[in-house]
Coordinates of C-alpha atoms and ligand atoms in Angstrom, one line a residue:
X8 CA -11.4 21.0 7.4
X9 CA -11.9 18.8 4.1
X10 CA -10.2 15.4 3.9
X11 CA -7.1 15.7 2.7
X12 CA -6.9 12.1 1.4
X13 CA -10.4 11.0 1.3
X14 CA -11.9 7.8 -0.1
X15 CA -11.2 7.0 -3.9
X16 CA -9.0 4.5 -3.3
X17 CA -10.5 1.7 -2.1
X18 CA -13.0 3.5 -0.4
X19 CA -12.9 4.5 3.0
X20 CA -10.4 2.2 5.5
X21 CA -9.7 2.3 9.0
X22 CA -8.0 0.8 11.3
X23 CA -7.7 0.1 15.5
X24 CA -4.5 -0.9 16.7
X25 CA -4.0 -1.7 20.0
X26 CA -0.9 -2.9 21.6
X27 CA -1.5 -6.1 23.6
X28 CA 0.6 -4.6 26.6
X29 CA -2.2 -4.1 29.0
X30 CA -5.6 -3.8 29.5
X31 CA -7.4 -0.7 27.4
X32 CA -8.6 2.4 29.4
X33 CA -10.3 5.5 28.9
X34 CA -8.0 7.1 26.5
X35 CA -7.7 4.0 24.6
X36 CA -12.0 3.7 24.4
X37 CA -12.0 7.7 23.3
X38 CA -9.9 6.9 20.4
X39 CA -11.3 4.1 19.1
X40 CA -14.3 5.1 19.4
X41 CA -13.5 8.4 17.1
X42 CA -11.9 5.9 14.8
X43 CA -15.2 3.6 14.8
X44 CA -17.1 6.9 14.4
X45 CA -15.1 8.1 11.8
X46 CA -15.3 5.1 9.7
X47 CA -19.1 4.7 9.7
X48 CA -19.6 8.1 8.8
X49 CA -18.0 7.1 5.8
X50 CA -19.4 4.3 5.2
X51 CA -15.8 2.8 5.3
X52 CA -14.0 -0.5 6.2
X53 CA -12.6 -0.9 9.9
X54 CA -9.7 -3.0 10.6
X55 CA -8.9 -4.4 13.9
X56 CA -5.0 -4.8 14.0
X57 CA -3.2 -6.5 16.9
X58 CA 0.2 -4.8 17.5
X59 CA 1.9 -7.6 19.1
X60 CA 5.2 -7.4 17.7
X61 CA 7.3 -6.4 20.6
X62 CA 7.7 -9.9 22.4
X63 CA 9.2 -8.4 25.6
X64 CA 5.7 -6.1 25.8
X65 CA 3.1 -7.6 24.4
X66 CA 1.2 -10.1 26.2
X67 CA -1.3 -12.7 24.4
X68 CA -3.5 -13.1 27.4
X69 CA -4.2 -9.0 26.5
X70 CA -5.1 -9.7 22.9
X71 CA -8.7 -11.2 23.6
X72 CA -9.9 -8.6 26.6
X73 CA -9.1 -5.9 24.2
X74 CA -11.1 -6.9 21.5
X75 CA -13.9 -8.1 23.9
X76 CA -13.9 -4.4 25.6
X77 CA -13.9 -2.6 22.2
X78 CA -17.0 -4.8 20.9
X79 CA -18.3 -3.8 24.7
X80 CA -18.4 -0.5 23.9
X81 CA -20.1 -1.2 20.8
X82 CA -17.5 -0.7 18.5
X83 CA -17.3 -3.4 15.2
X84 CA -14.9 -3.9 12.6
X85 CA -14.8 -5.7 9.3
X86 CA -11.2 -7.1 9.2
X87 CA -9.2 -9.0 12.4
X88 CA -7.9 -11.6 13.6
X89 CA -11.5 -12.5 14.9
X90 CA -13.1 -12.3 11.7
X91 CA -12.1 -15.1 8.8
X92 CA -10.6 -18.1 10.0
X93 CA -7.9 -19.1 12.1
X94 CA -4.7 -17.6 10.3
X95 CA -4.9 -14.2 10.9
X96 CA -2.7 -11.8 8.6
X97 CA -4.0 -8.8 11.2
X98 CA -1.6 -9.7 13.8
X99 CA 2.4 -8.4 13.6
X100 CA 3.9 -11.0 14.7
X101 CA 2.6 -13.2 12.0
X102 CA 3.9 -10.5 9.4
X103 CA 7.8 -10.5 9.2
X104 CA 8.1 -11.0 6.0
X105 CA 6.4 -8.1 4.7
X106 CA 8.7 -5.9 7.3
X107 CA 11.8 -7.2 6.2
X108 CA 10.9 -6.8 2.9
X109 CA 10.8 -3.0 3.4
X110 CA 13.8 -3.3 5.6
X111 CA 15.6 -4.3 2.2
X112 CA 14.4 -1.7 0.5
X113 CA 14.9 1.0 3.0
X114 CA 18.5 -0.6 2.6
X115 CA 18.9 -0.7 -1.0
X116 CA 18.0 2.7 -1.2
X117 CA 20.4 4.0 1.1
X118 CA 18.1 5.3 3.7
X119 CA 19.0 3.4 6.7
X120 CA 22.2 2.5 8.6
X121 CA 23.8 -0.1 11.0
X122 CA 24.0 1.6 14.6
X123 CA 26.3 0.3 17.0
X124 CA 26.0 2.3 19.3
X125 CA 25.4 1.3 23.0
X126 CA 22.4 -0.3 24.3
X127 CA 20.8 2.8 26.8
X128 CA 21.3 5.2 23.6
X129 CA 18.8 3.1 21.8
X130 CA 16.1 1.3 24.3
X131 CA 13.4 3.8 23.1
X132 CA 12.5 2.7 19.7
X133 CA 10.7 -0.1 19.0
X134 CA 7.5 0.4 21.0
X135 CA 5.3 3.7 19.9
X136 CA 6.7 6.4 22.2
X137 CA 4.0 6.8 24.7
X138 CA 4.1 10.7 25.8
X139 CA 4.8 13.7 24.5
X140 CA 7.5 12.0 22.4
X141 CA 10.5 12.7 24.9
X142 CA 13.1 10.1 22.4
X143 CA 16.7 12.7 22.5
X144 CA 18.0 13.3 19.0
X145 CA 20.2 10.6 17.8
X146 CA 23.8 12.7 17.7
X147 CA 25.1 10.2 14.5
X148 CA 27.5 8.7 15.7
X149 CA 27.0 5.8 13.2
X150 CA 26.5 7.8 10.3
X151 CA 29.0 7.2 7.9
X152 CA 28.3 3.6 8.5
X153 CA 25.6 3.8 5.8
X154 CA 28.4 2.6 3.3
X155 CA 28.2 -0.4 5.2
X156 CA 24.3 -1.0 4.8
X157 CA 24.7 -3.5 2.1
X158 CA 26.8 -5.4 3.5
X159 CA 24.0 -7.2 5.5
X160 CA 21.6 -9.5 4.2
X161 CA 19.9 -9.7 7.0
X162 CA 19.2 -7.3 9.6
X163 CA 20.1 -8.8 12.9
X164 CA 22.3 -8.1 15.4
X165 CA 22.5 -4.2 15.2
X166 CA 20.0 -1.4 15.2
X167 CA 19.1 0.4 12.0
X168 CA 18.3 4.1 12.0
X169 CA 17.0 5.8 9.4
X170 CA 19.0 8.7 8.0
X171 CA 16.9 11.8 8.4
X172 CA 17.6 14.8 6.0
X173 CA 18.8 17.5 9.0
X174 CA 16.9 20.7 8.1
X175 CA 13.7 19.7 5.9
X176 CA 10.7 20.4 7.2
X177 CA 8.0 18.2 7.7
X178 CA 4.7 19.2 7.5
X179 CA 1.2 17.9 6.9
X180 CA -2.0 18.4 7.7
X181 CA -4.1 17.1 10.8
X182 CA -7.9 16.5 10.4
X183 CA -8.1 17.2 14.2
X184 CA -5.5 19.3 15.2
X185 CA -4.5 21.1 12.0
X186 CA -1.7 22.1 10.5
X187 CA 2.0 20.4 12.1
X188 CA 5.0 20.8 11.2
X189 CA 8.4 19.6 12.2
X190 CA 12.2 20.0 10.8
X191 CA 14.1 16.8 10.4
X192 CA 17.6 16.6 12.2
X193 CA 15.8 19.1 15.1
X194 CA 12.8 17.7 16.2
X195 CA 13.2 14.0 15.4
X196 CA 16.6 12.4 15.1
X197 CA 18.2 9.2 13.1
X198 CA 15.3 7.1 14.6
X199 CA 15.6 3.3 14.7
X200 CA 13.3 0.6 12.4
X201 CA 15.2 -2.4 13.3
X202 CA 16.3 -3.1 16.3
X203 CA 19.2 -5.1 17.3
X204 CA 17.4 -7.8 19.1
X205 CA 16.0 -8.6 15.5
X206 CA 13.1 -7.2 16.0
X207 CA 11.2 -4.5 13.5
X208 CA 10.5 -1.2 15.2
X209 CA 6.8 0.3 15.4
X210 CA 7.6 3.1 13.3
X211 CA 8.4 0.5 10.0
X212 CA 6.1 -2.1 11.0
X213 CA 3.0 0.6 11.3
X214 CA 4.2 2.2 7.9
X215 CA 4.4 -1.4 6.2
X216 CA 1.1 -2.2 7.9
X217 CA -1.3 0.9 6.8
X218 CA 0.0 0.4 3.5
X219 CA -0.7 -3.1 3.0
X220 CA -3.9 -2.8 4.6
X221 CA -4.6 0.0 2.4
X222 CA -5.9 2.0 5.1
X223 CA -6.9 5.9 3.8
X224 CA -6.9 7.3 7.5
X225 CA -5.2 7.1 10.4
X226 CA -7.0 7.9 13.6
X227 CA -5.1 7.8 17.2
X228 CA -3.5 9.7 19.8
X229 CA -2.2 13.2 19.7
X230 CA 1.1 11.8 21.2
X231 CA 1.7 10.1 18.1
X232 CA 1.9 13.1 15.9
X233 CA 5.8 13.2 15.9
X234 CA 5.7 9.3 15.0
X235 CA 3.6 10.7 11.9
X236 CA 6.3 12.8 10.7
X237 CA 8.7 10.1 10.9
X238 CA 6.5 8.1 9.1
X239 CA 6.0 10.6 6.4
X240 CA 10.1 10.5 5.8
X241 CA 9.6 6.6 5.9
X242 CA 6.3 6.4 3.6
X243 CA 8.5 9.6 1.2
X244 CA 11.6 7.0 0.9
X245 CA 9.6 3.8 0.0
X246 CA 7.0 5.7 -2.2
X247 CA 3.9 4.8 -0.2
X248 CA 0.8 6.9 -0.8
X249 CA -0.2 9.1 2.3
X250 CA -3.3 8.4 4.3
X251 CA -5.4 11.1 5.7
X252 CA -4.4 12.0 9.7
X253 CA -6.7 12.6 12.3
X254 CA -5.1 12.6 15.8
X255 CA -7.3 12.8 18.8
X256 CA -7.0 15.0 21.6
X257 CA -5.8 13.0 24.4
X258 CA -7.8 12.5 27.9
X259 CA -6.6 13.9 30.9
X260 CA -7.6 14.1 34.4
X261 CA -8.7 17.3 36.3
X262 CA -5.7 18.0 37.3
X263 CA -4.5 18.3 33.4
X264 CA -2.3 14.6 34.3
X265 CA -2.0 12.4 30.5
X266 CA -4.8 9.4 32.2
X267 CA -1.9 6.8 30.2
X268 CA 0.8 8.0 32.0
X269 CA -1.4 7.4 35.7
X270 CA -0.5 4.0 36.9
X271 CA -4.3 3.9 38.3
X272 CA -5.4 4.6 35.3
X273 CA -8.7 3.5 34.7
X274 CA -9.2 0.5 32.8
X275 CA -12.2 -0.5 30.8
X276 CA -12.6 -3.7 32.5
X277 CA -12.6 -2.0 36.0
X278 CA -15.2 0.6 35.3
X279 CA -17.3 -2.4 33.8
X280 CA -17.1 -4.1 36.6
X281 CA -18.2 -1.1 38.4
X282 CA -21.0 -1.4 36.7
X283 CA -20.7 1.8 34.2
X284 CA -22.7 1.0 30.9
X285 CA -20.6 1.7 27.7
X286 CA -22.2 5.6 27.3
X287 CA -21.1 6.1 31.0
X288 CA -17.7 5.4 29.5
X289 CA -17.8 7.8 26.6
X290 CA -19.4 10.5 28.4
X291 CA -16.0 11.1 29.3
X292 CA -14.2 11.4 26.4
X293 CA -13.3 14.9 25.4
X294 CA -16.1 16.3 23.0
Ligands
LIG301 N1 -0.1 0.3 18.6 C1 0.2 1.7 18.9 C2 -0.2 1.9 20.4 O1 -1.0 1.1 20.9 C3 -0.6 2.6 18.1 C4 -0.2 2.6 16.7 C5 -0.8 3.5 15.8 O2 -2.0 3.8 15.9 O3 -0.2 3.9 14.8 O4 0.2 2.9 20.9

């Protein structure tokens, strides 16, 4: 399949973004290592992104293993917080401003609203959904409060959903796994990009993120692909231009078991110390 959004931007750019919540494994080495590959095949940029905004999840003693198991494996990147100095704009937490920035303009345009609604309704959203995207449908509830958007300057203190348009599909086209499509109001619900802890959701930070960072392709997980299509509606409503997909097939044990979802496992730094060399490792990565 040709690239759909290929490299006359800026040329080709990448990107890894772990999330500092624990140490990588096996699906985590597949990925990035399709994203390393993918890059130097075009010759492109690769930028090394720590996903460290969730405070409650992410962990700064993970930050360094991860990037020391990736650069194991042989992967390297051009942009990170490892590479130009000691203020690193490739780290979330350091990048509020930009977030709430589109927060305001997700609220001028009238595309988000205040959600009140109770706490268990809403602990899924701010970290990326992590299996086959089991987040219910928002029943909206808090609709109608989207008259009462602008009367925030500031987002805190509730969660935000974005309005979805019920019925519109959403389709697009994955360099991996092909043609996807989803219908808004069905498959994905009112999802949230602030939360009420004042803190911006994955979905809005990633969007905010790939665009700053100009990246032209987006390589990760198959469970990510209905994040994508919310993404799509977000990067639609702030007029962002669309990077190229590629979702990889995820890694699963013999027994067909997601390895992420095992609790055992198998992190990089265990098989290391096993003493499996970085082509042991990737040897078991579906082809
Ligand atoms: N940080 C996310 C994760 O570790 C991935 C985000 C993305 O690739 O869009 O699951």
């Amino acid at each position: 399949m040709a690239d759909l959004y290929p490299t006359q931007r800026a040329g080709y750019r990448g990107r890894l973004a772990p999330s500092p919540t624990g140490l990588l494994h096996i699906g985590h080495a597949c990925t990035f290592w399709t994203a390393y590959q993918r890059a130097l095949a075009h010759n492109g940029t690769l930028v090394f992104r720590n996903e460290n905004l969730d405070p409650q999840r992410s962990k700064p003693e993970f930050a360094q293993p991860m990037m020391e198991d990736l650069a194991w494996l042989g992967i390297r990147w051009q942009e990170g917080p490892d590479v130009g100095g000691p203020f690193s704009p490739y780290e979330q937490s350091r990048r509020r401003e930009l977030y709430f920035e589109v927060w305001r303009r997700l609220r001028d345009g009238g595309f988000i609203y205040p959600c009140t609604c109770s706490r268990k309704d809403l602990a899924m959203s701010a970290a990326a959904p992590n299996d086959a995207d089991d987040e219910p449908v928002y029943p909206g509830r808090c609709r109608n409060k989207i008259s009462e958007a602008r009367n925030y300057d500031v987002p805190k203190g509730v969660n935000w959903r974005f309005l979805v348009p019920d019925g519109e599909p959403i389709a697009f086209d994955d360099l991996r796994q092909g043609r996807q499509s989803f219908v808004a109001g069905k498959d994905l619900g009112d999802f949230i990009v602030w939360r009420r802890d004042d803190v911006p959701a994955y979905q809005l930070a990633v969007v905010a993120d790939d665009a700053a960072m100009q990246i032209t392709e987006v390589v990760r997980g198959a469970d990510l692909l209905k994040s994508t299509a919310r993404q799509l509606l977000l990067i639609g409503a702030l007029s962002l231009p669309m990077p190229a997909y590629y979702h990889c097939d995820l890694v699963r044990d013999l027994a067909g078991t997601r390895l992420a979802k095992r609790h055992d496992a198998l992190s990089l730094r265990l098989l290391r110390e096993q003493g499996l060399r970085p082509q042991d490792v990737l040897a078991m990565c579906p082809s």
